[in-house]
Short mmCIF file of C-alpha atoms in Angstrom, two decimals:
data_model
loop_
_atom_site.label_atom_id
_atom_site.label_comp_id
_atom_site.label_asym_id
_atom_site.label_seq_id
_atom_site.Cartn_x
_atom_site.Cartn_y
_atom_site.Cartn_z
CA MET M 1 222.94 32.83 -6.73
CA SER M 2 220.43 30.03 -6.31
CA ILE M 3 217.42 29.97 -8.62
CA LEU M 4 215.24 28.73 -5.77
CA PRO M 5 214.22 31.09 -2.96
CA LYS M 6 215.91 30.32 0.34
CA ILE M 7 214.17 27.74 2.53
CA GLU M 8 215.18 26.72 6.05
CA LYS M 9 215.05 23.08 7.20
CA ILE M 10 212.04 23.61 9.46
CA THR M 11 210.15 25.38 6.65
CA LEU M 12 210.97 22.54 4.27
CA ASP M 13 209.74 19.88 6.69
CA LEU M 14 206.49 21.71 7.41
CA SER M 15 205.91 22.41 3.71
CA VAL M 16 206.49 18.76 2.73
CA SER M 17 204.02 17.59 5.38
CA HIS M 18 201.54 20.22 4.17
CA PHE M 19 202.09 18.94 0.63
CA LEU M 20 201.40 15.33 1.65
CA LEU M 21 198.30 16.29 3.61
CA MET M 22 196.86 18.31 0.76
CA PHE M 23 197.93 15.73 -1.82
CA GLY M 24 195.79 13.17 -0.03
CA TYR M 25 192.93 15.64 0.31
CA LYS M 26 193.09 16.92 -3.27
CA LEU M 27 192.85 13.38 -4.61
CA PHE M 28 189.11 13.78 -4.08
CA SER M 29 188.41 17.40 -3.05
CA LEU M 30 188.06 18.66 -6.63
CA TYR M 31 185.35 16.09 -7.24
CA PHE M 32 183.76 16.31 -3.79
CA PRO M 33 180.88 18.59 -4.89
CA LEU M 34 180.14 16.06 -7.64
CA PHE M 35 180.33 13.30 -5.02
CA LEU M 36 177.76 15.16 -2.91
CA ILE M 37 175.42 15.89 -5.83
CA ALA M 38 175.58 12.24 -6.92
CA ARG M 39 174.43 11.22 -3.44
CA GLY M 40 171.34 13.37 -3.59
CA LEU M 41 172.39 16.67 -2.00
CA SER M 42 171.06 19.93 -3.48
CA LEU M 43 173.18 22.96 -4.43
CA PRO M 44 172.39 24.84 -1.18
CA GLU M 45 173.23 21.68 0.79
CA VAL M 46 176.63 21.56 -0.94
CA GLY M 47 177.28 25.05 0.40
CA TYR M 48 176.19 23.95 3.88
CA ILE M 49 178.54 20.97 3.77
CA TYR M 50 181.48 23.34 3.31
CA LEU M 51 180.13 25.44 6.17
CA LEU M 52 180.20 22.33 8.38
CA ILE M 53 183.82 21.69 7.39
CA TYR M 54 185.24 25.19 7.68
CA LEU M 55 183.32 26.71 10.60
CA PRO M 56 184.66 24.11 13.11
CA ILE M 57 188.20 25.03 12.05
CA ALA M 58 187.55 28.60 13.15
CA VAL M 59 185.71 27.55 16.34
CA PHE M 60 188.26 24.98 17.50
CA SER M 61 191.43 26.91 16.56
CA PRO M 62 191.56 28.79 19.92
CA VAL M 63 191.02 25.46 21.69
CA VAL M 64 194.01 23.99 19.85
CA GLY M 65 196.00 27.12 20.76
CA PHE M 66 195.19 26.40 24.40
CA PHE M 67 196.37 22.78 24.18
CA ILE M 68 199.61 23.82 22.47
CA HIS M 69 200.60 25.42 25.78
CA LYS M 70 200.50 21.95 27.32
CA ILE M 71 201.08 19.48 24.47
CA ASN M 72 203.85 19.53 21.89
CA PRO M 73 202.38 20.98 18.66
CA ILE M 74 204.06 18.25 16.62
CA ILE M 75 201.89 15.69 18.41
CA LEU M 76 198.75 17.77 17.82
CA ALA M 77 199.60 18.21 14.13
CA THR M 78 200.06 14.45 13.82
CA LEU M 79 196.65 13.86 15.40
CA GLY M 80 195.21 16.22 12.80
CA ILE M 81 196.75 14.18 10.01
CA PHE M 82 195.28 10.98 11.47
CA GLY M 83 191.93 12.80 11.53
CA TYR M 84 192.12 13.38 7.78
CA GLY M 85 192.75 9.66 7.34
CA PHE M 86 189.79 8.59 9.46
CA TYR M 87 187.59 11.09 7.62
CA CYS M 88 188.36 9.26 4.38
CA LEU M 89 187.40 6.01 6.05
CA GLY M 90 184.12 7.59 7.12
CA MET M 91 183.34 8.70 3.57
CA ILE M 92 183.71 5.07 2.48
CA LEU M 93 181.47 3.62 5.17
CA ILE M 94 178.79 6.30 5.69
CA SER M 95 175.98 7.18 3.28
CA PRO M 96 174.36 10.65 3.57
CA ALA M 97 171.03 9.09 2.59
CA GLN M 98 171.08 6.35 5.24
CA LEU M 99 173.00 8.10 8.05
CA PRO M 100 172.71 11.85 7.34
CA ILE M 101 173.49 13.02 10.89
CA LEU M 102 176.64 10.89 11.11
CA PHE M 103 177.68 12.03 7.62
CA PHE M 104 177.35 15.68 8.70
CA LEU M 105 179.24 14.98 11.94
CA PHE M 106 182.14 13.63 9.92
CA GLN M 107 182.37 16.97 8.09
CA ILE M 108 182.72 18.67 11.48
CA PHE M 109 185.31 16.06 12.45
CA LEU M 110 187.35 16.99 9.37
CA GLY M 111 187.20 20.64 10.42
CA ILE M 112 188.51 19.80 13.90
CA SER M 113 191.32 17.73 12.36
CA ALA M 114 192.26 20.65 10.12
CA ALA M 115 192.34 22.97 13.16
CA LEU M 116 194.74 20.60 14.93
CA PHE M 117 197.06 20.47 11.92
CA PHE M 118 197.09 24.09 10.78
CA VAL M 119 197.21 25.82 14.17
CA SER M 120 200.07 23.57 15.24
CA MET M 121 202.02 24.00 12.01
CA ARG M 122 201.57 27.77 11.94
CA THR M 123 202.58 28.00 15.60
CA ILE M 124 205.80 26.10 14.92
CA LEU M 125 206.54 28.25 11.89
CA ILE M 126 205.93 31.49 13.81
CA ALA M 127 208.02 30.35 16.77
CA ALA M 128 210.91 29.00 14.68
CA PRO M 129 214.06 31.11 14.25
CA ILE M 130 213.30 31.99 10.61
CA GLU M 131 214.94 34.82 8.71
CA ASN M 132 211.90 35.92 6.69
CA HIS M 133 208.40 34.82 7.70
CA ASN M 134 206.76 36.18 4.54
CA ARG M 135 208.98 33.91 2.46
CA ALA M 136 208.53 30.95 4.82
CA PHE M 137 204.75 31.18 4.69
CA ALA M 138 204.89 31.60 0.92
CA TRP M 139 206.65 28.22 0.74
CA PHE M 140 204.11 26.72 3.15
CA TYR M 141 201.12 28.06 1.20
CA SER M 142 202.59 26.94 -2.13
CA ALA M 143 202.45 23.30 -1.05
CA PRO M 144 198.75 22.77 -1.93
CA ASN M 145 199.35 24.14 -5.42
CA TYR M 146 202.20 21.70 -5.97
CA ALA M 147 199.89 18.90 -4.79
CA SER M 148 197.22 20.08 -7.24
CA ALA M 149 199.58 19.44 -10.14
CA ILE M 150 199.39 15.69 -9.65
CA ALA M 151 196.73 14.68 -7.13
CA PRO M 152 193.59 15.36 -9.24
CA VAL M 153 195.00 13.24 -12.08
CA ILE M 154 195.63 10.28 -9.80
CA GLY M 155 192.31 10.90 -8.07
CA ALA M 156 190.44 10.82 -11.38
CA LEU M 157 192.11 7.53 -12.34
CA LEU M 158 191.24 5.99 -8.99
CA ILE M 159 187.63 7.19 -9.24
CA TRP M 160 187.37 5.85 -12.79
CA LYS M 161 188.81 2.46 -11.82
CA PHE M 162 187.48 1.96 -8.27
CA ASN M 163 184.85 4.71 -7.85
CA PHE M 164 185.14 7.04 -4.84
CA VAL M 165 185.92 4.10 -2.54
CA GLY M 166 189.32 3.72 -4.22
CA VAL M 167 190.31 7.37 -3.93
CA PHE M 168 189.26 7.62 -0.28
CA ALA M 169 191.15 4.41 0.54
CA PHE M 170 194.34 5.68 -1.12
CA SER M 171 194.08 8.98 0.74
CA PHE M 172 193.58 7.07 4.01
CA VAL M 173 196.89 5.23 3.53
CA LEU M 174 198.75 8.37 2.44
CA GLN M 175 197.76 10.32 5.56
CA PHE M 176 199.23 7.64 7.80
CA LEU M 177 202.50 7.82 5.84
CA ASN M 178 202.44 11.61 6.27
CA ALA M 179 202.04 11.24 10.04
CA ALA M 180 205.11 8.99 10.12
CA PHE M 181 207.08 11.54 8.07
CA LEU M 182 206.15 14.43 10.36
CA ILE M 183 207.12 12.66 13.55
CA THR M 184 210.39 11.44 12.04
CA GLN M 185 211.52 14.70 10.43
CA LEU M 186 210.48 17.20 13.09
CA LYS M 187 211.83 15.26 16.04
CA PRO M 188 215.14 17.23 16.03
CA HIS M 189 213.19 20.49 16.25
CA THR M 190 211.31 19.57 19.43
CA THR M 191 214.19 21.03 21.43
CA PHE M 192 213.26 24.62 20.57
CA VAL M 193 209.48 24.20 20.20
CA PRO M 194 208.65 23.57 23.90
CA LYS M 195 210.89 26.43 25.06
CA VAL M 196 209.51 29.01 22.68
CA VAL M 197 205.96 27.84 22.18
CA ARG M 198 204.93 26.51 25.56
CA GLY M 199 206.84 28.90 27.75
CA GLN M 200 203.88 31.23 28.36
CA ASN M 201 201.24 30.00 30.77
CA ASN M 202 198.85 32.92 31.26
CA ILE M 203 196.65 32.26 28.24
CA LYS M 204 193.93 34.76 29.13
CA GLU M 205 196.48 37.53 29.54
CA ASN M 206 198.16 36.54 26.28
CA TYR M 207 194.91 36.82 24.33
CA GLN M 208 194.14 40.16 25.96
CA LYS M 209 197.49 41.48 24.78
CA VAL M 210 197.03 39.99 21.32
CA PHE M 211 193.58 41.55 20.87
CA GLY M 212 194.98 44.80 22.18
CA LEU M 213 197.58 44.72 19.41
CA LEU M 214 194.95 43.80 16.82
CA LYS M 215 193.00 46.98 17.61
CA ASN M 216 195.86 48.94 16.07
CA LYS M 217 194.70 50.12 12.63
CA ILE M 218 198.05 49.19 11.13
CA ILE M 219 197.22 45.53 11.82
CA LEU M 220 193.41 45.60 11.88
CA ILE M 221 192.86 47.14 8.43
CA PRO M 222 195.06 44.70 6.44
CA ILE M 223 193.61 41.74 8.35
CA ALA M 224 190.04 42.91 7.63
CA VAL M 225 190.89 43.33 3.95
CA SER M 226 192.38 39.84 3.74
CA PHE M 227 189.29 38.44 5.48
CA SER M 228 187.02 39.85 2.77
CA VAL M 229 188.80 37.89 0.06
CA LEU M 230 188.41 34.70 2.11
CA ILE M 231 184.64 35.15 1.94
CA LEU M 232 184.97 35.22 -1.84
CA ALA M 233 187.13 32.09 -1.59
CA GLY M 234 184.14 30.36 0.01
CA PHE M 235 182.11 31.08 -3.13
CA TYR M 236 184.72 29.36 -5.27
CA ARG M 237 185.36 26.48 -2.88
CA ALA M 238 181.73 25.39 -3.01
CA PHE M 239 180.74 26.19 -6.58
CA PHE M 240 183.66 26.65 -8.98
CA VAL M 241 183.72 23.04 -10.16
CA LEU M 242 179.95 23.09 -10.58
CA PHE M 243 180.36 26.34 -12.54
CA LEU M 244 182.69 24.51 -14.94
CA LYS M 245 180.16 21.69 -15.22
CA ASP M 246 177.49 24.30 -15.99
CA LEU M 247 179.68 25.52 -18.86
CA GLY M 248 179.39 22.03 -20.33
CA TRP M 249 182.89 20.86 -19.40
CA SER M 250 183.49 17.13 -19.12
CA GLN M 251 185.28 15.56 -16.17
CA ASN M 252 188.35 15.01 -18.35
CA LEU M 253 188.41 18.68 -19.35
CA VAL M 254 188.11 19.75 -15.69
CA LEU M 255 190.97 17.38 -14.87
CA LEU M 256 193.14 18.82 -17.65
CA PHE M 257 192.32 22.35 -16.52
CA VAL M 258 193.32 21.79 -12.90
CA SER M 259 196.51 19.92 -13.81
CA LEU M 260 197.70 22.54 -16.31
CA LEU M 261 196.82 25.35 -13.90
CA SER M 262 198.90 23.80 -11.14
CA LEU M 263 201.81 22.96 -13.45
CA ALA M 264 201.90 26.52 -14.78
CA PHE M 265 201.83 27.80 -11.21
CA LEU M 266 204.98 25.90 -10.17
CA PRO M 267 207.64 28.09 -11.88
CA ILE M 268 205.71 31.31 -11.27
CA SER M 269 205.38 30.48 -7.56
CA LEU M 270 209.17 30.44 -7.18
CA PHE M 271 209.34 33.96 -8.61
CA ALA M 272 206.38 35.00 -6.44
CA ILE M 273 208.01 33.63 -3.26
CA LYS M 274 211.13 35.72 -3.91
CA ARG M 275 209.01 38.79 -4.54
CA ILE M 276 206.82 38.21 -1.47
CA GLY M 277 209.91 38.02 0.72
CA LYS M 278 211.08 41.45 -0.45
CA ILE M 279 207.81 43.37 -0.04
CA LYS M 280 206.06 44.48 3.16
CA SER M 281 203.25 42.24 4.36
CA GLU M 282 200.66 45.02 4.14
CA LYS M 283 201.43 45.71 0.49
CA ASN M 284 201.20 41.99 -0.32
CA ILE M 285 197.76 41.87 1.29
CA PHE M 286 196.33 44.87 -0.57
CA GLN M 287 197.75 43.89 -3.94
CA GLY M 288 196.72 40.24 -3.71
CA THR M 289 193.20 41.12 -2.54
CA ALA M 290 192.60 43.75 -5.22
CA ILE M 291 193.81 41.46 -8.01
CA THR M 292 191.59 38.62 -6.77
CA GLY M 293 188.52 40.85 -6.71
CA VAL M 294 189.07 42.29 -10.18
CA LEU M 295 189.69 38.86 -11.68
CA SER M 296 186.51 37.51 -10.09
CA ILE M 297 184.53 40.30 -11.76
CA ILE M 298 186.16 39.41 -15.08
CA LEU M 299 185.40 35.71 -14.66
CA GLY M 300 181.76 36.35 -13.87
CA GLY M 301 181.43 38.80 -16.75
CA LEU M 302 183.00 36.59 -19.41
CA GLY M 303 179.62 35.20 -20.50
CA VAL M 304 179.95 33.58 -23.94
CA PHE M 305 183.71 34.18 -23.83
CA ALA M 306 184.10 31.80 -20.84
CA ASN M 307 186.12 29.10 -22.58
CA PHE M 308 189.04 27.00 -21.43
CA TYR M 309 191.67 29.65 -22.16
CA THR M 310 189.92 32.66 -20.64
CA VAL M 311 188.97 30.80 -17.46
CA PHE M 312 192.51 29.44 -17.24
CA LEU M 313 194.07 32.92 -17.38
CA VAL M 314 191.71 34.28 -14.73
CA LYS M 315 192.21 31.36 -12.34
CA PHE M 316 195.96 31.45 -12.84
CA GLY M 317 195.99 35.09 -11.81
CA GLN M 318 193.82 34.33 -8.80
CA SER M 319 196.16 31.52 -7.71
CA VAL M 320 199.17 33.83 -7.71
CA ALA M 321 197.20 36.61 -6.01
CA GLY M 322 196.00 34.15 -3.36
CA LEU M 323 199.57 33.18 -2.54
CA ILE M 324 200.48 36.86 -2.21
CA TYR M 325 197.71 37.93 0.16
CA ALA M 326 197.80 34.75 2.29
CA SER M 327 201.56 34.99 2.80
CA GLY M 328 201.23 38.68 3.58
CA ARG M 329 198.56 38.04 6.23
CA SER M 330 200.51 35.28 7.97
CA GLY M 331 203.76 37.23 7.69
CA LEU M 332 202.11 40.27 9.27
CA LEU M 333 200.74 38.27 12.20
CA ALA M 334 204.06 36.47 12.65
CA ARG M 335 205.91 39.78 12.80
CA LYS M 336 203.48 41.68 15.01
CA LEU M 337 202.60 38.78 17.36
CA LYS M 338 205.98 37.05 17.53
CA LYS M 339 205.86 36.97 21.36
CA TYR M 340 202.61 34.97 21.29
CA PRO M 341 203.10 32.17 18.72
CA GLU M 342 200.28 29.91 20.01
CA GLU M 343 197.71 32.71 19.92
CA ALA M 344 199.04 34.01 16.59
CA GLY M 345 198.86 30.52 15.10
CA ALA M 346 195.29 30.10 16.33
CA LEU M 347 194.17 33.49 15.01
CA ASP M 348 195.82 32.96 11.64
CA THR M 349 194.07 29.62 11.34
CA ILE M 350 190.71 31.13 12.31
CA PHE M 351 190.66 33.68 9.49
CA SER M 352 190.77 31.33 6.50
CA PRO M 353 188.12 28.77 7.50
CA LEU M 354 185.82 31.38 9.04
CA GLY M 355 185.90 33.42 5.84
CA VAL M 356 185.39 30.33 3.67
CA ALA M 357 182.59 29.09 5.95
CA LEU M 358 180.75 32.41 5.74
CA GLY M 359 181.32 32.54 1.99
CA SER M 360 179.96 29.01 1.57
CA LEU M 361 176.91 29.86 3.69
CA VAL M 362 176.15 33.10 1.84
CA SER M 363 176.76 31.60 -1.60
CA GLY M 364 174.57 28.61 -0.74
CA LEU M 365 171.73 31.00 0.15
CA ILE M 366 171.97 33.21 -2.95
CA ILE M 367 173.22 30.87 -5.69
CA GLY M 368 169.65 29.85 -6.55
CA PHE M 369 168.60 33.28 -7.82
CA LEU M 370 171.95 34.85 -8.69
CA GLY M 371 173.52 32.06 -10.69
CA PHE M 372 177.24 31.35 -10.99
CA ASN M 373 178.27 34.38 -13.06
CA ASN M 374 176.52 37.01 -10.94
CA LEU M 375 177.77 35.30 -7.79
CA PHE M 376 181.39 35.78 -8.90
CA ILE M 377 180.75 39.34 -10.13
CA PHE M 378 179.15 40.58 -6.91
CA GLY M 379 181.76 38.80 -4.81
CA GLY M 380 184.55 40.39 -6.83
CA ILE M 381 183.03 43.88 -6.53
CA PHE M 382 182.76 43.45 -2.76
CA VAL M 383 186.40 42.40 -2.42
CA ALA M 384 187.76 45.09 -4.76
CA VAL M 385 185.84 47.85 -2.93
CA VAL M 386 187.06 46.63 0.47
CA ALA M 387 190.67 46.61 -0.80
CA ILE M 388 190.37 50.19 -2.11
CA ILE M 389 188.78 51.48 1.12
CA GLY M 390 191.37 49.66 3.24
CA ARG M 391 194.24 51.12 1.23
CA LYS M 392 192.87 54.65 1.61
CA LEU M 393 192.39 54.22 5.36
CA MET M 394 195.96 52.97 5.71
CA SER M 395 197.31 55.95 3.76
CA LYS M 396 195.71 58.27 6.33
CA ASN M 397 197.62 56.68 9.23
#
């Protein structure tokens, strides 16, 4: 018996491309709030920047789903990768102080690029003849964690040696290499993608049927529960690194933290992927959400005990829980909406950025008077309560 969970060729190709995309992004994303603060943006404005990135992903995902009916999703995913590259170029050339409107527009451009990539990749994965979609999505969602094991280290070295110009330039080159990889490796799979993915032409009718299925409590309740934890994810996306800085951590300590967290996640993720593939999607969603909420409460309540080791344990648990609930959500949509892969891919892509965008907006509004600790506590309570209510409602069906 193989130690590694089973992975099909199409899942491997998509996961590698996801890894390369996120590797290039994570070279600088960990330090991006610091980049924004250094250029004169306030804490609320940092939250708004993430809103500008993630909200367009949600808004443009249905648009990408529409184009997938007419354009091969591999081409659209490649355009999304190029978009990430040009975004890096924009961060080199544009100053938020001198050209604030253009700087903000580039954040929206990144969101549109992400919509192109993730809707297309999820659509291919849903449409592909895969044995177990929970397991396939677990592989796909593990890719960013694998990238996190190395990318922040290289990013820190590039920033130290060449400032942010160096890290953005390296990411720019890497995204173009990723685009070449995707086109080369997925070319054999284009034979089944057009037949399965683009074979349905009545888009309006498809969405009506999809939303009709989503009204079913068996689907609606788990999806709503998973959406709540994405709002909490928006809190962390905008302010976790600044929370560590508030604890007095140096950049080197933050770097060590992220690297060790990702390295520790690698072997556990293989066990988690096997487990995720054996458990129903709904159970994965409820368990992952509840664990995330409870751990957020613990993190916020640590107070004077918030040192390297305690924060590490909490974030490690949240990383594993995040893999569980995200894979469960995508696996559920893939199973229930298998006949409508474009619409399912668009909807699945909408949930994450919309939740993160709302979380970034809310956290940006309340961080000033709540502070980091209370922000994480109240967010965790909200998520844990939603998970408990959702589980009780499901047990009544």
